[in-house]
mmCIF file of C-alpha atoms in Angstrom:
data_model
loop_
_atom_site.group_PDB
_atom_site.id
_atom_site.type_symbol
_atom_site.label_atom_id
_atom_site.label_comp_id
_atom_site.label_asym_id
_atom_site.label_seq_id
_atom_site.Cartn_x
_atom_site.Cartn_y
_atom_site.Cartn_z
ATOM 1 C CA UNK A 198 25.183 -71.577 4.764
ATOM 2 C CA UNK A 199 25.504 -67.902 3.896
ATOM 3 C CA UNK A 200 26.487 -66.902 0.414
ATOM 4 C CA UNK A 201 30.069 -65.475 0.611
ATOM 5 C CA UNK A 202 29.393 -63.091 -2.273
ATOM 6 C CA UNK A 203 26.361 -61.706 -0.419
ATOM 7 C CA UNK A 204 28.481 -61.180 2.705
ATOM 8 C CA UNK A 205 31.175 -59.413 0.676
ATOM 9 C CA UNK A 206 28.563 -57.208 -0.978
ATOM 10 C CA UNK A 207 27.022 -56.324 2.387
ATOM 11 C CA UNK A 208 30.442 -55.551 3.850
ATOM 12 C CA UNK A 209 31.257 -53.326 0.867
ATOM 13 C CA UNK A 210 27.925 -51.523 1.307
ATOM 14 C CA UNK A 211 28.554 -50.867 5.000
ATOM 15 C CA UNK A 212 32.085 -49.694 4.231
ATOM 16 C CA UNK A 213 30.857 -47.270 1.579
ATOM 17 C CA UNK A 214 28.129 -45.940 3.903
ATOM 18 C CA UNK A 215 30.639 -45.548 6.738
ATOM 19 C CA UNK A 216 32.986 -43.573 4.476
ATOM 20 C CA UNK A 217 30.119 -41.372 3.290
ATOM 21 C CA UNK A 218 29.039 -40.758 6.902
ATOM 22 C CA UNK A 219 32.608 -39.880 7.895
ATOM 23 C CA UNK A 220 33.006 -37.441 5.001
ATOM 24 C CA UNK A 221 29.667 -35.815 5.903
ATOM 25 C CA UNK A 222 30.314 -35.492 9.642
ATOM 26 C CA UNK A 223 34.044 -34.687 9.592
ATOM 27 C CA UNK A 224 33.723 -30.950 8.745
ATOM 28 C CA UNK A 225 31.427 -30.377 11.740
ATOM 29 C CA UNK A 226 33.672 -32.435 14.063
ATOM 30 C CA UNK A 227 36.732 -30.541 12.856
ATOM 31 C CA UNK A 228 34.902 -27.245 13.393
ATOM 32 C CA UNK A 229 34.154 -28.190 17.017
ATOM 33 C CA UNK A 230 37.767 -29.266 17.611
ATOM 34 C CA UNK A 231 39.102 -26.095 15.976
ATOM 35 C CA UNK A 232 36.917 -23.971 18.282
ATOM 36 C CA UNK A 233 38.960 -25.306 21.228
ATOM 37 C CA UNK A 234 42.302 -24.258 19.711
ATOM 38 C CA UNK A 235 44.060 -20.959 19.154
ATOM 39 C CA UNK A 236 44.320 -19.453 15.696
ATOM 40 C CA UNK A 237 48.041 -20.390 15.249
ATOM 41 C CA UNK A 238 47.265 -24.014 16.170
ATOM 42 C CA UNK A 239 44.406 -24.114 13.653
ATOM 43 C CA UNK A 240 46.661 -22.716 10.930
ATOM 44 C CA UNK A 241 49.215 -25.419 11.743
ATOM 45 C CA UNK A 242 46.506 -28.042 11.194
ATOM 46 C CA UNK A 243 46.189 -29.266 14.777
ATOM 47 C CA UNK A 244 43.449 -31.915 14.842
ATOM 48 C CA UNK A 245 43.232 -32.558 18.599
ATOM 49 C CA UNK A 246 41.201 -30.626 21.195
ATOM 50 C CA UNK A 247 42.905 -27.669 22.852
ATOM 51 C CA UNK A 248 42.270 -25.503 25.892
ATOM 52 C CA UNK A 249 41.216 -22.234 24.268
ATOM 53 C CA UNK A 250 37.468 -22.903 24.006
ATOM 54 C CA UNK A 251 36.330 -20.575 26.792
ATOM 55 C CA UNK A 252 38.762 -17.876 25.677
ATOM 56 C CA UNK A 253 37.355 -18.112 22.130
ATOM 57 C CA UNK A 254 33.777 -17.993 23.440
ATOM 58 C CA UNK A 255 34.558 -14.921 25.546
ATOM 59 C CA UNK A 256 36.199 -13.152 22.608
ATOM 60 C CA UNK A 257 33.232 -14.037 20.409
ATOM 61 C CA UNK A 258 30.722 -12.610 22.904
ATOM 62 C CA UNK A 259 32.784 -9.432 23.178
ATOM 63 C CA UNK A 260 33.079 -9.088 19.395
ATOM 64 C CA UNK A 261 29.463 -9.787 18.416
ATOM 65 C CA UNK A 262 26.198 -8.441 19.807
ATOM 66 C CA UNK A 263 24.872 -11.987 19.987
ATOM 67 C CA UNK A 264 21.324 -11.291 21.306
ATOM 68 C CA UNK A 265 20.746 -8.710 18.565
ATOM 69 C CA UNK A 266 22.063 -10.773 15.640
ATOM 70 C CA UNK A 267 20.213 -13.860 16.910
ATOM 71 C CA UNK A 268 16.982 -11.878 17.090
ATOM 72 C CA UNK A 269 17.525 -10.567 13.555
ATOM 73 C CA UNK A 270 18.266 -14.050 12.217
ATOM 74 C CA UNK A 271 15.378 -15.762 13.998
ATOM 75 C CA UNK A 272 12.905 -13.030 13.038
ATOM 76 C CA UNK A 273 13.903 -13.077 9.366
ATOM 77 C CA UNK A 274 14.033 -16.883 9.212
ATOM 78 C CA UNK A 275 10.809 -17.363 11.196
ATOM 79 C CA UNK A 276 8.699 -14.707 9.489
ATOM 80 C CA UNK A 277 10.150 -15.533 6.087
ATOM 81 C CA UNK A 278 9.473 -19.238 6.520
ATOM 82 C CA UNK A 279 5.887 -18.692 7.662
ATOM 83 C CA UNK A 280 5.054 -16.307 4.809
ATOM 84 C CA UNK A 281 6.809 -18.426 2.188
ATOM 85 C CA UNK A 282 4.991 -21.588 3.278
ATOM 86 C CA UNK A 283 1.620 -19.826 3.329
ATOM 87 C CA UNK A 284 1.890 -18.074 -0.035
ATOM 88 C CA UNK A 285 3.736 -20.852 -1.888
ATOM 89 C CA UNK A 286 1.472 -23.636 -0.593
ATOM 90 C CA UNK A 287 -1.587 -21.597 -1.577
ATOM 91 C CA UNK A 288 -0.124 -21.197 -5.063
ATOM 92 C CA UNK A 289 0.728 -24.905 -5.325
ATOM 93 C CA UNK A 290 -2.748 -25.836 -4.103
ATOM 94 C CA UNK A 291 -4.370 -23.489 -6.593
ATOM 95 C CA UNK A 292 -2.314 -24.705 -9.554
ATOM 96 C CA UNK A 293 -3.286 -28.311 -8.869
ATOM 97 C CA UNK A 294 -6.890 -27.929 -7.716
ATOM 98 C CA UNK A 295 -8.227 -25.331 -10.153
ATOM 99 C CA UNK A 296 -8.206 -25.983 -13.874
ATOM 100 C CA UNK A 297 -8.015 -23.412 -16.656
ATOM 101 C CA UNK A 298 -6.736 -23.284 -20.203
ATOM 102 C CA UNK A 299 -3.800 -21.083 -19.190
ATOM 103 C CA UNK A 300 -2.786 -23.036 -16.067
ATOM 104 C CA UNK A 301 0.023 -25.113 -17.558
ATOM 105 C CA UNK A 302 1.403 -22.214 -19.595
ATOM 106 C CA UNK A 303 1.528 -19.995 -16.531
ATOM 107 C CA UNK A 304 3.105 -22.750 -14.450
ATOM 108 C CA UNK A 305 5.663 -23.408 -17.186
ATOM 109 C CA UNK A 306 6.527 -19.720 -17.200
ATOM 110 C CA UNK A 307 7.088 -19.861 -13.448
ATOM 111 C CA UNK A 308 9.376 -22.872 -13.798
ATOM 112 C CA UNK A 309 11.430 -21.007 -16.393
ATOM 113 C CA UNK A 310 12.219 -18.456 -13.686
ATOM 114 C CA UNK A 311 14.197 -21.163 -11.870
ATOM 115 C CA UNK A 312 16.775 -20.953 -14.665
ATOM 116 C CA UNK A 313 17.464 -17.259 -13.989
ATOM 117 C CA UNK A 314 20.506 -16.889 -11.681
ATOM 118 C CA UNK A 315 20.091 -14.669 -8.647
ATOM 119 C CA UNK A 316 23.048 -12.566 -9.792
ATOM 120 C CA UNK A 317 20.897 -11.368 -12.706
ATOM 121 C CA UNK A 318 18.129 -10.300 -10.324
ATOM 122 C CA UNK A 319 20.149 -8.502 -7.657
ATOM 123 C CA UNK A 320 20.301 -5.081 -9.284
ATOM 124 C CA UNK A 321 16.585 -4.927 -10.269
ATOM 125 C CA UNK A 322 15.640 -6.153 -6.784
ATOM 126 C CA UNK A 323 17.873 -3.575 -5.126
ATOM 127 C CA UNK A 324 16.411 -0.773 -7.246
ATOM 128 C CA UNK A 325 12.898 -1.970 -6.413
ATOM 129 C CA UNK A 326 13.619 -2.061 -2.676
ATOM 130 C CA UNK A 327 15.270 1.356 -2.841
ATOM 131 C CA UNK A 328 12.218 2.840 -4.601
ATOM 132 C CA UNK A 329 9.993 1.304 -1.913
ATOM 133 C CA UNK A 330 12.245 2.766 0.838
ATOM 134 C CA UNK A 331 12.900 -0.715 2.219
ATOM 135 C CA UNK A 332 16.705 -0.755 2.212
ATOM 136 C CA UNK A 333 18.114 -1.872 5.591
ATOM 137 C CA UNK A 334 14.798 -3.393 6.714
ATOM 138 C CA UNK A 335 13.536 -6.885 7.442
ATOM 139 C CA UNK A 336 11.000 -6.570 4.620
ATOM 140 C CA UNK A 337 13.783 -6.239 2.041
ATOM 141 C CA UNK A 338 15.060 -9.688 3.010
ATOM 142 C CA UNK A 339 11.713 -11.443 3.400
ATOM 143 C CA UNK A 340 9.539 -10.159 0.538
ATOM 144 C CA UNK A 341 11.619 -11.416 -2.457
ATOM 145 C CA UNK A 342 11.322 -15.015 -1.207
ATOM 146 C CA UNK A 343 7.630 -15.075 -0.263
ATOM 147 C CA UNK A 344 6.598 -16.611 -3.605
ATOM 148 C CA UNK A 345 9.472 -19.052 -4.046
ATOM 149 C CA UNK A 346 9.005 -20.883 -7.336
ATOM 150 C CA UNK A 347 10.735 -24.057 -6.148
ATOM 151 C CA UNK A 348 8.439 -24.360 -3.116
ATOM 152 C CA UNK A 349 5.382 -23.656 -5.311
ATOM 153 C CA UNK A 350 6.505 -26.482 -7.592
ATOM 154 C CA UNK A 351 7.170 -28.727 -4.585
ATOM 155 C CA UNK A 352 3.690 -28.156 -3.132
ATOM 156 C CA UNK A 353 1.986 -28.655 -6.471
ATOM 157 C CA UNK A 354 3.722 -31.992 -6.950
ATOM 158 C CA UNK A 355 2.855 -33.058 -3.402
ATOM 159 C CA UNK A 356 -0.757 -31.968 -3.875
ATOM 160 C CA UNK A 357 -1.128 -34.531 -6.665
ATOM 161 C CA UNK A 358 -1.225 -37.165 -3.900
ATOM 162 C CA UNK A 359 -3.888 -35.288 -1.924
ATOM 163 C CA UNK A 360 -7.170 -37.291 -1.807
ATOM 164 C CA UNK A 361 -9.657 -35.270 -3.850
ATOM 165 C CA UNK A 362 -12.473 -37.173 -2.138
ATOM 166 C CA UNK A 363 -11.726 -35.215 1.028
ATOM 167 C CA UNK A 364 -12.176 -31.943 -0.823
ATOM 168 C CA UNK A 365 -15.438 -33.124 -2.370
ATOM 169 C CA UNK A 366 -16.725 -34.291 1.022
ATOM 170 C CA UNK A 367 -15.785 -30.960 2.605
ATOM 171 C CA UNK A 368 -17.660 -29.098 -0.140
ATOM 172 C CA UNK A 369 -20.739 -31.236 0.483
ATOM 173 C CA UNK A 370 -20.474 -30.350 4.176
ATOM 174 C CA UNK A 371 -20.628 -26.682 3.204
ATOM 175 C CA UNK A 372 -16.997 -25.632 3.699
ATOM 176 C CA UNK A 373 -15.686 -22.783 1.599
ATOM 177 C CA UNK A 374 -12.435 -23.121 -0.326
ATOM 178 C CA UNK A 375 -10.320 -21.269 2.252
ATOM 179 C CA UNK A 376 -11.773 -23.484 4.985
ATOM 180 C CA UNK A 377 -10.924 -26.607 2.981
ATOM 181 C CA UNK A 378 -7.363 -25.359 2.602
ATOM 182 C CA UNK A 379 -7.026 -24.430 6.269
ATOM 183 C CA UNK A 380 -8.849 -27.279 8.009
ATOM 184 C CA UNK A 381 -8.479 -30.169 5.549
ATOM 185 C CA UNK A 382 -5.525 -29.633 3.234
ATOM 186 C CA UNK A 383 -2.969 -28.313 5.726
ATOM 187 C CA UNK A 384 -3.439 -31.065 8.367
ATOM 188 C CA UNK A 385 -3.319 -33.790 5.709
ATOM 189 C CA UNK A 386 -0.167 -32.324 4.133
ATOM 190 C CA UNK A 387 1.702 -31.807 7.417
ATOM 191 C CA UNK A 388 4.643 -33.959 6.289
ATOM 192 C CA UNK A 389 5.020 -31.823 3.181
ATOM 193 C CA UNK A 390 4.912 -28.686 5.319
ATOM 194 C CA UNK A 391 7.550 -30.130 7.659
ATOM 195 C CA UNK A 392 9.928 -30.882 4.775
ATOM 196 C CA UNK A 393 9.324 -27.447 3.242
ATOM 197 C CA UNK A 394 9.881 -25.805 6.645
ATOM 198 C CA UNK A 395 13.383 -27.265 6.865
ATOM 199 C CA UNK A 396 14.251 -26.225 3.308
ATOM 200 C CA UNK A 397 12.909 -22.675 3.633
ATOM 201 C CA UNK A 398 14.236 -22.082 7.154
ATOM 202 C CA UNK A 399 17.742 -23.171 6.146
ATOM 203 C CA UNK A 400 17.602 -20.948 3.080
ATOM 204 C CA UNK A 401 16.656 -17.904 5.169
ATOM 205 C CA UNK A 402 19.051 -18.722 8.008
ATOM 206 C CA UNK A 403 22.067 -19.270 5.733
ATOM 207 C CA UNK A 404 21.235 -16.457 3.321
ATOM 208 C CA UNK A 405 24.317 -14.276 2.899
ATOM 209 C CA UNK A 406 24.601 -12.419 -0.397
ATOM 210 C CA UNK A 407 21.239 -10.623 -0.463
ATOM 211 C CA UNK A 408 21.349 -9.514 3.222
ATOM 212 C CA UNK A 409 24.913 -8.306 2.634
ATOM 213 C CA UNK A 410 23.595 -6.031 -0.130
ATOM 214 C CA UNK A 411 20.501 -4.558 1.539
ATOM 215 C CA UNK A 412 21.447 -4.519 5.247
ATOM 216 C CA UNK A 413 23.716 -1.553 5.866
ATOM 217 C CA UNK A 414 24.049 -1.198 9.643
ATOM 218 C CA UNK A 415 25.480 -3.531 12.274
ATOM 219 C CA UNK A 416 22.201 -3.385 14.217
ATOM 220 C CA UNK A 417 20.420 -5.122 11.326
ATOM 221 C CA UNK A 418 23.081 -7.767 10.668
ATOM 222 C CA UNK A 419 22.116 -11.415 10.783
ATOM 223 C CA UNK A 420 24.284 -14.035 12.465
ATOM 224 C CA UNK A 421 25.635 -15.139 9.088
ATOM 225 C CA UNK A 422 26.848 -11.629 8.288
ATOM 226 C CA UNK A 423 28.283 -11.169 11.780
ATOM 227 C CA UNK A 424 30.287 -14.406 11.543
ATOM 228 C CA UNK A 425 31.492 -13.519 8.039
ATOM 229 C CA UNK A 426 32.677 -10.134 9.339
ATOM 230 C CA UNK A 427 34.890 -11.879 11.907
ATOM 231 C CA UNK A 428 37.022 -13.336 9.117
ATOM 232 C CA UNK A 429 37.188 -10.163 7.039
ATOM 233 C CA UNK A 430 40.473 -8.861 8.469
ATOM 234 C CA UNK A 431 44.020 -9.512 7.300
ATOM 235 C CA UNK A 432 44.750 -11.779 10.305
ATOM 236 C CA UNK A 433 41.424 -13.371 11.308
ATOM 237 C CA UNK A 434 41.131 -15.265 14.574
ATOM 238 C CA UNK A 435 40.055 -18.667 13.300
ATOM 239 C CA UNK A 436 39.166 -19.962 16.765
ATOM 240 C CA UNK A 437 36.750 -17.061 17.092
ATOM 241 C CA UNK A 438 35.334 -17.783 13.632
ATOM 242 C CA UNK A 439 34.815 -21.463 14.481
ATOM 243 C CA UNK A 440 32.837 -20.562 17.605
ATOM 244 C CA UNK A 441 30.629 -18.314 15.482
ATOM 245 C CA UNK A 442 30.196 -21.060 12.893
ATOM 246 C CA UNK A 443 29.055 -23.487 15.611
ATOM 247 C CA UNK A 444 26.524 -20.987 16.957
ATOM 248 C CA UNK A 445 25.230 -20.406 13.419
ATOM 249 C CA UNK A 446 24.950 -24.143 12.742
ATOM 250 C CA UNK A 447 23.114 -25.258 15.897
ATOM 251 C CA UNK A 448 19.626 -23.824 15.087
ATOM 252 C CA UNK A 449 19.456 -25.573 11.711
ATOM 253 C CA UNK A 450 20.573 -28.848 13.302
ATOM 254 C CA UNK A 451 17.893 -28.536 15.977
ATOM 255 C CA UNK A 452 15.173 -27.784 13.412
ATOM 256 C CA UNK A 453 16.254 -30.730 11.277
ATOM 257 C CA UNK A 454 16.370 -33.238 14.145
ATOM 258 C CA UNK A 455 12.962 -32.103 15.404
ATOM 259 C CA UNK A 456 11.376 -32.542 11.967
ATOM 260 C CA UNK A 457 13.552 -35.244 10.433
ATOM 261 C CA UNK A 458 10.873 -37.951 10.394
ATOM 262 C CA UNK A 459 8.354 -35.622 8.785
ATOM 263 C CA UNK A 460 11.072 -34.400 6.434
ATOM 264 C CA UNK A 461 11.670 -37.912 5.088
ATOM 265 C CA UNK A 462 7.924 -38.496 4.718
ATOM 266 C CA UNK A 463 7.474 -35.171 2.952
ATOM 267 C CA UNK A 464 10.338 -35.768 0.518
ATOM 268 C CA UNK A 465 8.897 -39.192 -0.293
ATOM 269 C CA UNK A 466 5.508 -37.620 -1.007
ATOM 270 C CA UNK A 467 3.729 -39.254 1.944
ATOM 271 C CA UNK A 468 0.205 -38.003 2.631
ATOM 272 C CA UNK A 469 -1.565 -38.924 5.845
#
C-alpha cells in the first residue's frame, strides 16, 4: 500500500513544477497571441488570438530591412561566439594546464574584473574604439567580448575534469601543445563547448546597450536594435513589436534546442 504522505509530497512537487513551467512559458505564449492582435486590443489586455497576424507581419517587413538586420545579428553573434570560445577556452586551458608562481594571482585579478559593472567601462571602451577608428563597425561589438572573464573561468573549472593522462599520452606520441588542444582537448570537452556556445551566442544576440552606443547607422543595426526602435515612438504599434520580438527570439530557441543535451552535460561538468 502506497504511503499517503509520499503521494501528497509527489503531487505537491508536480504542482510546483507545473506552476514554474507555466510562469516560464506564459510570456512567450502571450507574445505569440499578442502578435495576432491589433495594438488597441493588446492595450486592452486581450488574451485570445486575433486576426491581425498577417497584417502585423506585413507591416513589420515594410518597417524593417529584415535581411540586413538578420545578417548583422548572425554575423556578430556567429563571429563573436567563435572568437570568444577560441580565445577564452585557450585561456582557461592555459590557466589550468600550466603552472607558475603568478598563476593564481593573475587569475584572481581576472575574477575581480567580474565585479566591475559594464556601465563603468562604457566610456573608456568607446574612447578606445574611437581612437582605433572602429565606431560603427562589427569589430567594435565583437572585440570587447573576445576574452570574456566568465567564460575563461568556466573553461578553467571544466578543465579540472579533463583527464591529464590523455595529455601525457599525446605528448609521448609527439604532439605539440597546440595539437593537443586542437585534436585532444576540444573533442573531449565538446559538451563544455556546447554549453558555452549557448551562453555566448545568447549574450551576443541579445546584446543591446553596447551596440546602441557604437552602431550609428541603420545599415549596421542588429535585430535587437531594430525591434527596440519600433517601440520608440509616442504611440508604438505593439502588434508590430510582438512580431519583431518573436523573430528575435526564434534563433536562440533553435540554438538551445539543438544543443540542449550537450548544454546540460556541459553545465554538470561532464567530460567524455
